[in-house]
């Protein structure tokens, strides 16, 4: 069997990769994806991935592209393999052979404030409403919502501590007063149901000792959107997109939004300017200031 494929007997190479990722506080989901993508290379080679040559990597990328693998997926594979060759194998020369592909980013789906209200009202229980309200009210990623613990809610400073955001980075997220009220209601109900512990998960899964899954959160959003008669294709990340866009439309500085979202690059936050329609509508065109075409002053042709 390939070195990174068996989960039952962890090989030294697989363990080194896991240790390198754990050292950098990569999320469980990121670790799982990186192991899967390195395993994809092992399957292609038919041998251990640490024996790959520059020509092997070139053939692998060509084969993946010809097989119709989407560009975002290809780039995710490149990120995993670059990490593997740079940090686990100390072969940055091979990492440089891996090419990221440019592709046009599609505009994110954003809900109106009315649609957000309808979606949250359409949830079937307090736990679901609270989880989706965190995604929108604090702008968290779905994995960040799932990983929250009760102790991450800092009501004294009105902050949510995000311990393992993207890339393993820590940050403080916004804790709106209304969201705190909702979370306190959920805490009371969760305690009555026997699923909430002071040192436990904020949103327990079916087993109280495990957090709610990101897949379950996605299903909750989809079902709530359907119940709210929202035709747009939505997921948990749609609430994060809406959070950022609505802040931008309210005039919040883009660098503040960057910090709240946990973006490493400002260009990722600036992308929301393309969907902030209220911001566009507030701009006065220089043509209007010329005063050439006032109502009733143009003779019919």
XYZ file of N, CA, C and O in Angstrom, residues 116-117 119-138 145 150 153 155 158 160 175-191 196 202-203 239:
196
model
N -31.397 37.494 4.887
C -30.724 36.944 6.064
C -31.730 36.756 7.195
O -31.761 35.714 7.866
N -32.565 37.760 7.395
C -33.595 37.684 8.443
C -34.520 36.497 8.208
O -34.812 35.710 9.125
N -33.927 33.794 6.448
C -33.200 32.531 6.579
C -33.044 32.148 8.044
O -33.287 30.995 8.427
N -32.637 33.104 8.879
C -32.449 32.802 10.304
C -33.771 32.442 10.971
O -33.821 31.563 11.836
N -34.839 33.109 10.553
C -36.160 32.810 11.119
C -36.674 31.436 10.683
O -37.532 30.851 11.348
N -36.128 30.932 9.567
C -36.616 29.663 9.012
C -35.914 28.442 9.617
O -36.251 27.311 9.280
N -34.921 28.660 10.488
C -34.250 27.523 11.121
C -35.232 26.797 12.030
O -36.196 27.388 12.530
N -34.964 25.531 12.266
C -35.948 24.683 12.959
C -35.732 24.572 14.461
O -36.583 24.033 15.160
N -34.588 25.055 14.967
C -34.362 24.993 16.412
C -33.389 26.091 16.820
O -32.707 26.684 15.981
N -33.313 26.353 18.114
C -32.490 27.435 18.639
C -31.002 27.195 18.369
O -30.258 28.136 18.063
N -30.576 25.966 18.458
C -29.176 25.636 18.205
C -28.781 26.007 16.778
O -27.736 26.620 16.552
N -29.598 25.657 15.818
C -29.304 25.965 14.421
C -29.328 27.473 14.179
O -28.470 28.017 13.478
N -30.314 28.144 14.757
C -30.402 29.587 14.589
C -29.174 30.277 15.184
O -28.621 31.208 14.591
N -28.725 29.803 16.336
C -27.554 30.394 16.978
C -26.294 30.172 16.146
O -25.473 31.079 15.981
N -26.132 28.971 15.601
C -24.940 28.661 14.811
C -24.876 29.520 13.552
O -23.826 30.085 13.214
N -26.013 29.648 12.848
C -26.021 30.459 11.630
C -25.894 31.943 11.967
O -25.312 32.712 11.183
N -26.404 32.347 13.107
C -26.280 33.740 13.533
C -24.826 34.087 13.835
O -24.390 35.218 13.611
N -24.067 33.126 14.337
C -22.630 33.343 14.557
C -21.921 33.520 13.223
O -21.067 34.396 13.063
N -22.287 32.693 12.249
C -21.651 32.787 10.926
C -21.878 34.161 10.305
O -20.959 34.754 9.722
N -23.106 34.677 10.445
C -23.414 35.993 9.874
C -22.991 37.130 10.796
O -22.362 38.101 10.362
N -23.309 37.033 12.078
C -23.052 38.135 13.008
C -21.590 38.389 13.289
O -21.202 39.515 13.607
N -20.757 37.347 13.171
C -19.324 37.496 13.417
C -18.493 37.269 12.161
O -17.281 37.467 12.184
N -16.994 28.154 13.008
C -18.236 28.037 13.786
C -18.280 26.673 14.471
O -18.569 26.565 15.667
N -17.471 26.847 24.357
C -18.190 27.795 25.208
C -17.233 28.859 25.742
O -17.575 30.050 25.792
N -16.385 32.386 23.987
C -17.277 33.551 24.021
C -16.863 34.437 25.188
O -17.042 34.086 26.358
N -17.750 37.497 26.914
C -18.794 38.512 27.056
C -18.279 39.776 27.732
O -18.858 40.854 27.568
N -16.744 41.444 24.804
C -17.639 41.354 23.639
C -16.860 40.881 22.406
O -16.936 41.474 21.330
N -15.341 37.133 20.271
C -15.309 35.684 20.088
C -13.876 35.309 19.745
O -13.298 35.834 18.788
N -18.464 40.169 18.596
C -19.562 39.552 19.332
C -20.657 40.603 19.524
O -20.649 41.360 20.499
N -21.606 40.704 18.598
C -22.687 41.685 18.730
C -23.551 41.395 19.963
O -23.687 40.243 20.379
N -24.138 42.451 20.514
C -24.957 42.303 21.726
C -26.139 41.359 21.487
O -26.459 40.516 22.345
N -26.804 41.478 20.339
C -27.948 40.607 20.058
C -27.521 39.151 19.927
O -28.257 38.232 20.310
N -26.327 38.935 19.377
C -25.821 37.571 19.243
C -25.526 36.983 20.621
O -25.818 35.811 20.882
N -24.964 37.805 21.512
C -24.695 37.330 22.873
C -25.993 36.927 23.562
O -26.057 35.896 24.245
N -27.038 37.708 23.383
C -28.341 37.379 23.963
C -28.838 36.033 23.455
O -29.326 35.195 24.222
N -28.701 35.821 22.139
C -29.136 34.552 21.536
C -28.307 33.389 22.060
O -28.843 32.310 22.352
N -26.995 33.577 22.184
C -26.117 32.503 22.668
C -26.425 32.162 24.127
O -26.323 30.996 24.526
N -26.798 33.153 24.911
C -27.177 32.882 26.301
C -28.466 32.070 26.362
O -28.611 31.191 27.223
N -29.379 32.362 25.454
C -30.609 31.569 25.380
C -30.275 30.124 25.017
O -30.833 29.174 25.595
N -29.370 29.947 24.040
C -28.970 28.604 23.620
C -28.249 27.876 24.754
O -28.453 26.686 24.980
N -27.415 28.593 25.513
C -26.712 27.997 26.648
C -27.714 27.456 27.670
O -27.574 26.333 28.155
N -28.741 28.245 27.955
C -29.746 27.828 28.929
C -30.495 26.592 28.447
O -30.667 25.622 29.196
N -30.916 26.596 27.178
C -31.639 25.461 26.614
C -30.721 24.238 26.522
O -31.123 23.110 26.840
N -29.480 24.459 26.067
C -28.529 23.357 25.942
C -28.221 22.702 27.270
O -28.064 21.472 27.354
N -28.147 23.495 28.339
C -27.922 22.937 29.675
C -29.123 22.095 30.115
O -28.955 21.022 30.703
N -24.794 20.739 26.874
C -23.823 21.829 26.993
C -23.005 21.693 28.270
O -23.562 21.450 29.353
N -19.473 24.746 21.777
C -20.599 25.675 21.747
C -21.774 25.064 20.985
O -22.927 25.267 21.345
N -21.444 24.318 19.926
C -22.487 23.650 19.141
C -22.136 22.164 19.031
O -21.499 21.733 18.066
N -23.210 33.388 4.350
C -23.452 34.270 5.491
C -22.212 35.101 5.796
O -22.313 36.275 6.154
